Short mmCIF file of C-alpha atoms and ligand atoms in Angstrom, two decimals:
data_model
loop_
_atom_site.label_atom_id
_atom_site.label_comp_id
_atom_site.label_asym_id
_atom_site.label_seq_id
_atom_site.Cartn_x
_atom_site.Cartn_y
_atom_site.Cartn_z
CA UNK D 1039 0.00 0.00 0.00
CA UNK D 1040 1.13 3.77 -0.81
CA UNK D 1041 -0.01 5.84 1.26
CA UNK D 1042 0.24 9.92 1.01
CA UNK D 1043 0.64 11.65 4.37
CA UNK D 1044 0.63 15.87 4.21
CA UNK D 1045 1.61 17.77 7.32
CA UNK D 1046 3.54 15.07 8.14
CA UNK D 1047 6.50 16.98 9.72
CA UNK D 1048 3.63 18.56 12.42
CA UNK D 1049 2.50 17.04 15.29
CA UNK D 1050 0.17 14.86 14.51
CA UNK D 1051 1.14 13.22 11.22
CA UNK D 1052 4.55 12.81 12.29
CA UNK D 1053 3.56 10.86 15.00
CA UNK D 1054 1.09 8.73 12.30
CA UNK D 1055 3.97 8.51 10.13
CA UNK D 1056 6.08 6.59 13.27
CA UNK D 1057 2.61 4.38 14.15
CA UNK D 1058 2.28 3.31 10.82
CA UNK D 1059 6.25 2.21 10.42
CA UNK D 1060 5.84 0.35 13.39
CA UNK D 1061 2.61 -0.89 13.02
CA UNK D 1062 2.83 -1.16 9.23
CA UNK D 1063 6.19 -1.79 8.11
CA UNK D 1064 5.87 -3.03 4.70
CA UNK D 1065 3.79 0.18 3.52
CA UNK D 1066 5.58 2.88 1.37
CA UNK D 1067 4.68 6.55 2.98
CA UNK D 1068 5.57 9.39 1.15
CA UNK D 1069 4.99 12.72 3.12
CA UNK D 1070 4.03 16.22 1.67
CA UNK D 1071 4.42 18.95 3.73
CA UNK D 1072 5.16 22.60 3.02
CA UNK D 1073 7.29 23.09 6.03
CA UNK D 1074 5.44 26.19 7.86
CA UNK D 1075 6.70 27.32 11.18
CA UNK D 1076 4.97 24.46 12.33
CA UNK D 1077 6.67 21.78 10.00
CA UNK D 1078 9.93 20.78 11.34
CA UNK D 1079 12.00 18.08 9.17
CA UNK D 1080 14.34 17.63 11.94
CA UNK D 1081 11.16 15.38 13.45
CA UNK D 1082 11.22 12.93 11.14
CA UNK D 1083 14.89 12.11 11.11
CA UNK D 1084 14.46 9.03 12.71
CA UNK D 1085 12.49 7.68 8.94
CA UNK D 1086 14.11 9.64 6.63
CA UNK D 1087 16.55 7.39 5.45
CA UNK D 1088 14.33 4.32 5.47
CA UNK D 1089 14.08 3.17 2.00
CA UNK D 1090 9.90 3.12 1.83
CA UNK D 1091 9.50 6.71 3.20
CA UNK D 1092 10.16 9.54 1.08
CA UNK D 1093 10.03 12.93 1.75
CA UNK D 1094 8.62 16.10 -0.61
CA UNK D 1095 8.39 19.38 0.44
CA UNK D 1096 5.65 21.27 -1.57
CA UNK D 1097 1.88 22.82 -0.46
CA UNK D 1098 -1.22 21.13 -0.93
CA UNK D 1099 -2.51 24.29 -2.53
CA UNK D 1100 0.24 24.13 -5.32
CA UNK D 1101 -1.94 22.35 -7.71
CA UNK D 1102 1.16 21.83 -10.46
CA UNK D 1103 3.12 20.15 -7.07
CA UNK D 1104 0.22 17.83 -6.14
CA UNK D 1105 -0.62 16.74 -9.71
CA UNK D 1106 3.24 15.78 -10.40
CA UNK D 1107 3.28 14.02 -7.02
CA UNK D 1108 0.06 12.13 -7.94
CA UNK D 1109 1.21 11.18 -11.43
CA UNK D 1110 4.96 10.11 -10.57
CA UNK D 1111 3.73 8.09 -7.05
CA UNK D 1112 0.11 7.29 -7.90
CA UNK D 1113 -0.40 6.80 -3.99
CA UNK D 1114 -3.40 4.31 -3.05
CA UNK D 1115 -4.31 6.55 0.06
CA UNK D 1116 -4.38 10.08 1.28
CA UNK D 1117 -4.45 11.34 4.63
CA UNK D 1118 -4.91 14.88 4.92
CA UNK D 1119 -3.36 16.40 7.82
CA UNK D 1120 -1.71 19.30 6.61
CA UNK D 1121 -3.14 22.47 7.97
CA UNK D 1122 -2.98 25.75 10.09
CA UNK D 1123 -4.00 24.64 13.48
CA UNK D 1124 -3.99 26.82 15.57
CA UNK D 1125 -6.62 29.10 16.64
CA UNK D 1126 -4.83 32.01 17.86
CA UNK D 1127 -2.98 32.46 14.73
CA UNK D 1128 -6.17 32.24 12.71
CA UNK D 1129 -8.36 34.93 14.82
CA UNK D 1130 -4.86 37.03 13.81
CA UNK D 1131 -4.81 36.53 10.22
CA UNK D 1132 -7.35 34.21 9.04
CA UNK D 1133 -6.12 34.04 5.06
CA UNK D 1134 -4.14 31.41 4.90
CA UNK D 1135 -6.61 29.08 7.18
CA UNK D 1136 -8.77 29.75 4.33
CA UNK D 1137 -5.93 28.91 1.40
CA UNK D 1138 -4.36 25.76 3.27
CA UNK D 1139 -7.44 24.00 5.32
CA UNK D 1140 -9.79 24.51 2.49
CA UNK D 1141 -8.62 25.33 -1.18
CA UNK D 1142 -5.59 22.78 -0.20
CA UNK D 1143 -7.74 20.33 1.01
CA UNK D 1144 -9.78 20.88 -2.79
CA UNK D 1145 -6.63 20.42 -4.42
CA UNK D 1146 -5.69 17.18 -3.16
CA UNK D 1147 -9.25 15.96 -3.51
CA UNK D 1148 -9.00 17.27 -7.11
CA UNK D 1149 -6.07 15.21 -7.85
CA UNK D 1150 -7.71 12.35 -6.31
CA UNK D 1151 -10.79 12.35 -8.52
CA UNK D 1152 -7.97 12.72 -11.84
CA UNK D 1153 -5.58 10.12 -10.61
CA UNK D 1154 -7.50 7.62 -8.87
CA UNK D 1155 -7.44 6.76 -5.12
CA UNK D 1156 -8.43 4.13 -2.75
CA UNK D 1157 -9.55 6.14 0.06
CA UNK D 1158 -9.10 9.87 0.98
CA UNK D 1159 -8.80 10.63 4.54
CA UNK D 1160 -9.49 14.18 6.10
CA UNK D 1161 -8.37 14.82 9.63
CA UNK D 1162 -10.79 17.09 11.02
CA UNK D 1163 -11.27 18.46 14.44
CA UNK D 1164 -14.03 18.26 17.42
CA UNK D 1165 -14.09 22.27 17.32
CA UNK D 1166 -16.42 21.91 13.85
CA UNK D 1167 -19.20 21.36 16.26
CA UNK D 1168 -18.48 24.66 18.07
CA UNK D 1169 -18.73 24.48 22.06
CA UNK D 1170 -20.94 23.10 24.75
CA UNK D 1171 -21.97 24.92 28.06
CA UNK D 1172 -20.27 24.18 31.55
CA UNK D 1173 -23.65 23.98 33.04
CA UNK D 1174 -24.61 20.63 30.83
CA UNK D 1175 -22.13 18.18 31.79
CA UNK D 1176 -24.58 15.39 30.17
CA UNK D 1177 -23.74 16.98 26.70
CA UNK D 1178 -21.55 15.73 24.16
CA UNK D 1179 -20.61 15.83 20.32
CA UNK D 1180 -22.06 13.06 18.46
CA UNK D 1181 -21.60 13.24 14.31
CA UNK D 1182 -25.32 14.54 14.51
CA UNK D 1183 -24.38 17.78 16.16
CA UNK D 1184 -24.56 20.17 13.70
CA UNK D 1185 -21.89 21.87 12.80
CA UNK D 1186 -21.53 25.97 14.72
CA UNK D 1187 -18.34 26.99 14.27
CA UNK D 1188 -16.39 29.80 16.38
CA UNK D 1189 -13.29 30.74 14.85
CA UNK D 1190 -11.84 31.24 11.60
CA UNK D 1191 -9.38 28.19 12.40
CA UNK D 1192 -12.79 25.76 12.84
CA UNK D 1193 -14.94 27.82 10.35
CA UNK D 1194 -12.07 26.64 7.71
CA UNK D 1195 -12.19 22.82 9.57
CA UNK D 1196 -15.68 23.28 8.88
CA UNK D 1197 -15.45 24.31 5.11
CA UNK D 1198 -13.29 21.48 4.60
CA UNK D 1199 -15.47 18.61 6.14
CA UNK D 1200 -18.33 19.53 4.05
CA UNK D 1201 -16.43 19.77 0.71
CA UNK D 1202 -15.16 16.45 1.34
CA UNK D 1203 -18.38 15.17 1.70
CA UNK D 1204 -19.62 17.21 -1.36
CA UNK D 1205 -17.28 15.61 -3.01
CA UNK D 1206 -17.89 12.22 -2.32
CA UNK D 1207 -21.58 12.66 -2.89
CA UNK D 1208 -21.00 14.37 -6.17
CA UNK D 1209 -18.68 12.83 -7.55
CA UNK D 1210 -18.24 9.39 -5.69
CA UNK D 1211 -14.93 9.83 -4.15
CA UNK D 1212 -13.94 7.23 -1.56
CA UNK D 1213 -13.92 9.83 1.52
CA UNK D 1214 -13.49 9.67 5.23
CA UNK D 1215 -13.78 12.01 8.11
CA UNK D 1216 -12.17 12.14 11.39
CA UNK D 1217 -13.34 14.79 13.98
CA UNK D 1218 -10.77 14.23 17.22
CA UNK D 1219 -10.65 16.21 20.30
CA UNK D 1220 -7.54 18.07 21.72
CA UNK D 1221 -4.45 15.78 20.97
CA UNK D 1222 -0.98 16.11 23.68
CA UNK D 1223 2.00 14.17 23.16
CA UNK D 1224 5.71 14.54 22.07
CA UNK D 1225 6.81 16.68 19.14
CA UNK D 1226 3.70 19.29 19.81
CA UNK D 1227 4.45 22.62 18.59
CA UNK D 1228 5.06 24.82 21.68
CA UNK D 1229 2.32 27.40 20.77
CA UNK D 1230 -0.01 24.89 21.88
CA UNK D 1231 -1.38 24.69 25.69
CA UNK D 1232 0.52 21.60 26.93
CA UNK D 1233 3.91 22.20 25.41
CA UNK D 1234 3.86 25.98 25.67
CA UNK D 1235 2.95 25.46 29.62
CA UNK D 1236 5.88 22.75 30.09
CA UNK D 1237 8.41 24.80 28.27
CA UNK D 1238 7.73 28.19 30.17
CA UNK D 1239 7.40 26.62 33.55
CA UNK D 1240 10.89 25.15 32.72
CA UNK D 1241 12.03 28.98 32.38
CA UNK D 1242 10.63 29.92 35.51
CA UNK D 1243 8.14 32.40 33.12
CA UNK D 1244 4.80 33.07 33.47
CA UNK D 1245 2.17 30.51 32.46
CA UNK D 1246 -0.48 32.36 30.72
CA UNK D 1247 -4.29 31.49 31.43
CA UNK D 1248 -6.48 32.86 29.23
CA UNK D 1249 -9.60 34.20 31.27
CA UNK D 1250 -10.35 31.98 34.35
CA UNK D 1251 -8.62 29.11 32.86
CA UNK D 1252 -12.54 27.40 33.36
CA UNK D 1253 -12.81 26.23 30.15
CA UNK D 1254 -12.46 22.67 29.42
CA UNK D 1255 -10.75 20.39 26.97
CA UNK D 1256 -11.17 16.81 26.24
CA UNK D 1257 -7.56 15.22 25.91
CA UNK D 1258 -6.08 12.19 23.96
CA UNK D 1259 -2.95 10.93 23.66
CA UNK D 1260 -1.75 11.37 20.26
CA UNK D 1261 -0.90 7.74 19.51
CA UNK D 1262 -4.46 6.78 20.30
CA UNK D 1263 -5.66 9.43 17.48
CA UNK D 1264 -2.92 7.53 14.97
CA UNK D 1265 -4.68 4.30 15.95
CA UNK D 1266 -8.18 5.11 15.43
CA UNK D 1267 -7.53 6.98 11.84
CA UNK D 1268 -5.83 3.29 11.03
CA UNK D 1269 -9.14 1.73 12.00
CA UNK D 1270 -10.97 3.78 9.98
CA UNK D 1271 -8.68 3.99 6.93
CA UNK D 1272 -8.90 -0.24 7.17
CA UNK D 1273 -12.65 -0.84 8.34
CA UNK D 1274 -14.25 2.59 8.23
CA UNK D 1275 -17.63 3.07 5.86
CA UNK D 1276 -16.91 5.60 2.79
CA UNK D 1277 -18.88 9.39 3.14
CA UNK D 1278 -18.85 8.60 7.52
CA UNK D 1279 -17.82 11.19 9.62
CA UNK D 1280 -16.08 9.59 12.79
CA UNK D 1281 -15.71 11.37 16.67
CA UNK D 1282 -12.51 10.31 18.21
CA UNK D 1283 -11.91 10.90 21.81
CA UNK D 1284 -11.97 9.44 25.03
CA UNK D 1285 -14.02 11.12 27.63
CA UNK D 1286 -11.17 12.87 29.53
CA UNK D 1287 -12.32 16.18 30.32
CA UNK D 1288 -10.03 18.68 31.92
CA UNK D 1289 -10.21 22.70 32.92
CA UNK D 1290 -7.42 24.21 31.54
CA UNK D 1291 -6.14 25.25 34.79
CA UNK D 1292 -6.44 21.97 36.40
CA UNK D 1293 -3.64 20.73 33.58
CA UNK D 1294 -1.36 24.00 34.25
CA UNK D 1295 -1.22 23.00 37.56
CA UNK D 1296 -0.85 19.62 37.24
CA UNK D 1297 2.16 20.36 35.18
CA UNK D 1298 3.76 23.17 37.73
CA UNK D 1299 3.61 20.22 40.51
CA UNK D 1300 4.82 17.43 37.70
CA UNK D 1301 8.45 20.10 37.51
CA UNK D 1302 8.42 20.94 41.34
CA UNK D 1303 7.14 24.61 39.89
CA UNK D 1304 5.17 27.04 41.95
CA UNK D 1305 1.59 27.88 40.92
CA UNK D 1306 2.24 31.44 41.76
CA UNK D 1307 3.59 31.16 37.90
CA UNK D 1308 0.34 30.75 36.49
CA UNK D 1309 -0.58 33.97 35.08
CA UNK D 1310 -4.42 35.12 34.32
CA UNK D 1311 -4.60 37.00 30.83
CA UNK D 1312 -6.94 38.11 28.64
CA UNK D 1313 -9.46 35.55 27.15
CA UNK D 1314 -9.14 34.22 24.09
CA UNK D 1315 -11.68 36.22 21.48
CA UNK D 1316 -14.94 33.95 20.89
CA UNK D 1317 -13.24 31.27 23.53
CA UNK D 1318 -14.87 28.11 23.18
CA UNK D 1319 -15.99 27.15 26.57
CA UNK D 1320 -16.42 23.24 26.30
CA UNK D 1321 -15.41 20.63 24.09
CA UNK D 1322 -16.56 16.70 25.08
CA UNK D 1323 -16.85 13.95 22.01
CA UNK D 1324 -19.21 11.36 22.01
CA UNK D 1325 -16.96 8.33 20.57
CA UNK D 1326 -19.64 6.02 20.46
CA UNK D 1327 -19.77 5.32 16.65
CA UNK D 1328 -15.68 4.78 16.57
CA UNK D 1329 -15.98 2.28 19.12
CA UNK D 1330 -19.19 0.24 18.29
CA UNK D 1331 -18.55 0.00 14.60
CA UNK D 1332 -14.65 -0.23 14.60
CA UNK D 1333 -13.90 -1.25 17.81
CA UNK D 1334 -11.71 1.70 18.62
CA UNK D 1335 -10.99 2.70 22.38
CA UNK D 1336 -8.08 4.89 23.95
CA UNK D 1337 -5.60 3.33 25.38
CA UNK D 1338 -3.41 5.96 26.98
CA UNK D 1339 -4.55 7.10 30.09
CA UNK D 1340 -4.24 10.72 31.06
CA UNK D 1341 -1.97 10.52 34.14
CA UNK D 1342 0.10 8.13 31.79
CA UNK D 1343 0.00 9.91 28.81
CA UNK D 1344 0.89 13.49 30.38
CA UNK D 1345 4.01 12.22 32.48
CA UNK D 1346 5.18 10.43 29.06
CA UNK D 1347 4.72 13.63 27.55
CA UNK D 1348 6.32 16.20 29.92
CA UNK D 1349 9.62 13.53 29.91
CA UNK D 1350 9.47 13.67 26.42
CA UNK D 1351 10.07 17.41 26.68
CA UNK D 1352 12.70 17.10 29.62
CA UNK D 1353 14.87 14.91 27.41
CA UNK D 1354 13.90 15.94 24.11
CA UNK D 1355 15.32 19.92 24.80
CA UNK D 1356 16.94 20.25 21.46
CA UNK D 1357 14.19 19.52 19.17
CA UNK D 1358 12.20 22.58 21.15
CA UNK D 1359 15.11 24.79 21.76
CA UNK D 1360 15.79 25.70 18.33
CA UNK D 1361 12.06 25.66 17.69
CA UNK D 1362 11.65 28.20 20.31
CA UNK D 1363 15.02 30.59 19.57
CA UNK D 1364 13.79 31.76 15.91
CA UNK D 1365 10.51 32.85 14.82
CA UNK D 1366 8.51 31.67 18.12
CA UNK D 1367 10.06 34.74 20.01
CA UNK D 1368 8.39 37.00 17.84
CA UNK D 1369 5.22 35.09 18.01
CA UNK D 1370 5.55 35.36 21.45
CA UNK D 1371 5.94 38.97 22.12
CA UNK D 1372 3.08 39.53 19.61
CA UNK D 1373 0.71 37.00 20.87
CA UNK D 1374 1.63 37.60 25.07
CA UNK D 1375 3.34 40.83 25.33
CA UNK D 1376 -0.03 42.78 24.53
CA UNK D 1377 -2.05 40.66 26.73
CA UNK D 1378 -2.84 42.25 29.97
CA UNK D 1379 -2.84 40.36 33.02
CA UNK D 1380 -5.71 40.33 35.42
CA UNK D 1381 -6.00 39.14 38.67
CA UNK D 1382 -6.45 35.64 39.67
CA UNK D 1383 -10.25 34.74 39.33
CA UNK D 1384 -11.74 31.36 40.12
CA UNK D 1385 -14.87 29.65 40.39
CA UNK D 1386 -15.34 30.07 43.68
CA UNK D 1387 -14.31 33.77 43.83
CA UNK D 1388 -17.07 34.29 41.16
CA UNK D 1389 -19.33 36.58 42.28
CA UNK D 1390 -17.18 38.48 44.27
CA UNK D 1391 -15.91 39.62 41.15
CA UNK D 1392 -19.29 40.87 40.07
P1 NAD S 1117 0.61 21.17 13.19
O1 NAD S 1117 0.38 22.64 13.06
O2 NAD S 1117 1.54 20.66 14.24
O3 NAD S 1117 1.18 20.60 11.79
C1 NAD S 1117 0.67 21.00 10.56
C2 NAD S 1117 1.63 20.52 9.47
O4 NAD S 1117 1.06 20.87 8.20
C3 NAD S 1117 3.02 21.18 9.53
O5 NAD S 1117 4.01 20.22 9.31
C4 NAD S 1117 2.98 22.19 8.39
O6 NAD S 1117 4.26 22.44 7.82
C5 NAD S 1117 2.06 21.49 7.40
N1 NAD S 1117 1.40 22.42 6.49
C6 NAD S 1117 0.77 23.59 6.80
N2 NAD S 1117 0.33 24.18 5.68
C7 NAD S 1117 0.67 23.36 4.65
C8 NAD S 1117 0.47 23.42 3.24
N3 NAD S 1117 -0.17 24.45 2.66
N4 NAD S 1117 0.92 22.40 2.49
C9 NAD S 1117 1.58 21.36 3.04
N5 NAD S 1117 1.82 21.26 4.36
C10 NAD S 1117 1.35 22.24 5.15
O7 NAD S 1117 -0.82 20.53 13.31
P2 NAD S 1117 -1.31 19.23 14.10
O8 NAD S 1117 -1.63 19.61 15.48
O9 NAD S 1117 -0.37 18.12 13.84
O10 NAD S 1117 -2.70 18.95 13.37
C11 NAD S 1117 -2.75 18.10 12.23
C12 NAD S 1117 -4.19 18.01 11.77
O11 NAD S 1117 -5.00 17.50 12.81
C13 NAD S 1117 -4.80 19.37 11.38
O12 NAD S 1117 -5.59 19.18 10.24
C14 NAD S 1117 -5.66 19.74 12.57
O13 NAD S 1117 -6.76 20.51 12.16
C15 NAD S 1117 -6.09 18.36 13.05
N6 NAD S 1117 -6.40 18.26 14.49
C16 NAD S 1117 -5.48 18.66 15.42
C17 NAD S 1117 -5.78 18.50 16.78
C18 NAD S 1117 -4.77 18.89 17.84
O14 NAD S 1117 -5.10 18.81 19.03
N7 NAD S 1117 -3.56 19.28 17.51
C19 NAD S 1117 -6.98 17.93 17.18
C20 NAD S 1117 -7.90 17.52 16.19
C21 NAD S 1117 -7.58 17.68 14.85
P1 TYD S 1118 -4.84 25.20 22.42
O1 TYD S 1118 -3.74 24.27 22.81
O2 TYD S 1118 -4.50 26.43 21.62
O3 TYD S 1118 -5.94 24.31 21.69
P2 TYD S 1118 -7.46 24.70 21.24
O4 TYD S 1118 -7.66 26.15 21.35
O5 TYD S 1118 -7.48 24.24 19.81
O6 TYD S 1118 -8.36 23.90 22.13
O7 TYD S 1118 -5.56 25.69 23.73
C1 TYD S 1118 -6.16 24.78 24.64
C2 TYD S 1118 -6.88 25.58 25.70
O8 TYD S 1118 -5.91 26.31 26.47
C3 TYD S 1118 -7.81 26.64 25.14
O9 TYD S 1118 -8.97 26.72 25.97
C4 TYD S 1118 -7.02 27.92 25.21
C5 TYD S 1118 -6.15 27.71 26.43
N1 TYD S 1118 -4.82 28.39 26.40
C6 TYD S 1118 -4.42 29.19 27.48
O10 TYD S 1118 -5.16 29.37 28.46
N2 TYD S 1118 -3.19 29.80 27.42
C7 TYD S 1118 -2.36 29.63 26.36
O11 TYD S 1118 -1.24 30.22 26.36
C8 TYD S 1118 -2.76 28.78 25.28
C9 TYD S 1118 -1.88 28.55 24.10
C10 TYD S 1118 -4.01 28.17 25.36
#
């Protein structure tokens, strides 16, 4: 089997690329990935001699690139991951969410319908479905919920999902959707909560909370996400959408804590900053479907999963360090420096603050 994996030098699909080595060796992966700030080649060193994995560096929205790919490697599969991913960045300049997570993911499906393809895969995200209230803990996503998106990052998740599915009802191509919670593991970019938390308690600096730090997150262990988008790749039903996540519910604050106490840190660290604009409050999948049709449960639990994850940054300082001495530091200062800090506020001060 040839399989196509973009965004493969992120998070995520790096971490697919090493789950499907190990889990299936004889496969020939080729990976396309642009190499944003986010893409960092130096993550897949470990494959990129290996004689089945090959390596091109090219956008998804460069039609010319992805038509040449497709006619030289005529891949059997095509897992999307390539994307802008992060929400922050999008409420700042929402563009090239637009060009990448949905005239990218149009290009590959073009070349798909020209060239011929098993099975196109789009990674998509819980946030499609927009947020649920604290106040309803009995609530969850199921692939009925329509979709109600916030920001321009899940608005272009959105766009995506329902081409792909326009696509496959119009003009029959072999699609599948995956909508997974918030992932953590090692090789996270260290804009994201976990990483960017880990790495700045490590400095002794601030740890930013946006707003009270209330709202909540529903975590998996990125090698669980790897195994259920192999599930569905092997026994998942053409045009489904599939929730993957594994009710683990956590308030933001509760994990920058837990990760000040993992490093012997004190909590007087944790900063309160301004909120987030249009801050999604709650995010909790329903994975029924996953497991009842393919069988697919996590396996990682969280305590597990997080301590593997904060070691993995302890001994892993290189691969951040030069992340974090270009580029990042402007991000940074752009992104934090403007943000004004308020005073600690917490549930049970609410009220008072009133
Ligand atoms: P990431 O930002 O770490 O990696 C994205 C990768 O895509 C990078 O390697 C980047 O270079 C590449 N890329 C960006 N634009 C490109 C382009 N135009 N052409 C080719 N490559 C391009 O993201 P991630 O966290 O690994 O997320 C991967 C996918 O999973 C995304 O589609 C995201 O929406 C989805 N997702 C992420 C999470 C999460 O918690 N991180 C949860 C659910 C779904
Ligand atoms: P993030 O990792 O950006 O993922 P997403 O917004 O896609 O869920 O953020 C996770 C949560 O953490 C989200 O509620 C925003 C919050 N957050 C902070 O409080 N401070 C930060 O510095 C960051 C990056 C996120």
């Amino acid at each position: 089997m040839k399989l196509l994996v973009t965004g493969g030098a992120g998070f995520i699909g790096s971490n697919f690329i090493f789950y499907m080595r190990k889990e299936h060796p004889e496969d020939l992966i080729i990976c396309l990935d642009s190499l944003t700030y986010a893409g960092n080649l130096s993550t897949l060193a470990s494959v990129m001699d290996q004689p089945n994995f090959k390596f091109v560096k090219a956008s998804i929205t460069d039609r010319r690139a992805v038509y040449r790919l497709f006619e030289e490697e005529q891949p059997d599969i095509v897992v999307n991951f390539a994307a802008e991913s992060h929400v922050d960045r999008s409420i700042e300049n929402p563009e090239v969410f637009l060009e990448t997570n949905i005239i990218g993911t149009a290009v590959l499906m073009d070349a798909c319908r020209i060239y011929g393809i098993r099975r196109f895969h789009q990674v998509s995200t819980d946030e499609v479905y927009g947020d649920l209230p604290l106040d309803r803990p009995d609530r969850f996503f199921t692939e009925q919920t329509p979709l109600h998106t916030s920001s321009p990052y899940s608005s272009s998740k959105a766009g995506a999902d329902l081409l792909a599915l326009a696509y496959h009802r119009t003009y029959g191509l072999p699609v599948t959707i995956s909508r997974c919670s918030n992932n953590y593991g090692p090789y996270q970019f260290p804009e994201k909560l976990i990483p960017l938390m880990i790495i700045n308690a490590l400095h002794n600096k601030p740890l930013p909370v946006y707003g009270k730090g209330e709202n909540v997150r529903d975590w998996l262990y990125v090698e669980d996400h790897c195994k259920a988008i192999d599930r569905i790749l092997q026994h998942g039903r053409v045009g489904e959408v599939y929730n993957i996540g594994g009710h683990n519910e956590m308030r933001n604050i509760d994990i920058v804590k837990l990760i000040c106490n993992a490093l012997g840190k004190p909590e007087s660290l944790i900063t309160y900053v301004t909120d987030r604009k249009g801050h999604d409050m709650r995010y909790a999948i329903d994975p029924s479907k996953i497991h009842s049709e393919l069988g697919w449960l996590p396996e990682t639990r969280f305590q597990d999963g997080i301590g593997r994850t904060i070691r993995w940054y302890l001994e892993n300082q290189d691969w951040w360090k030069t992340i974090i001495s270009g580029e990042y530091q402007n991000y940074y200062e752009k992104m934090y420096g403007g943000r004004s800090s308020a005073a600690p506020l917490t549930s049970d001060m609410k009220g008072k603050e009133e």
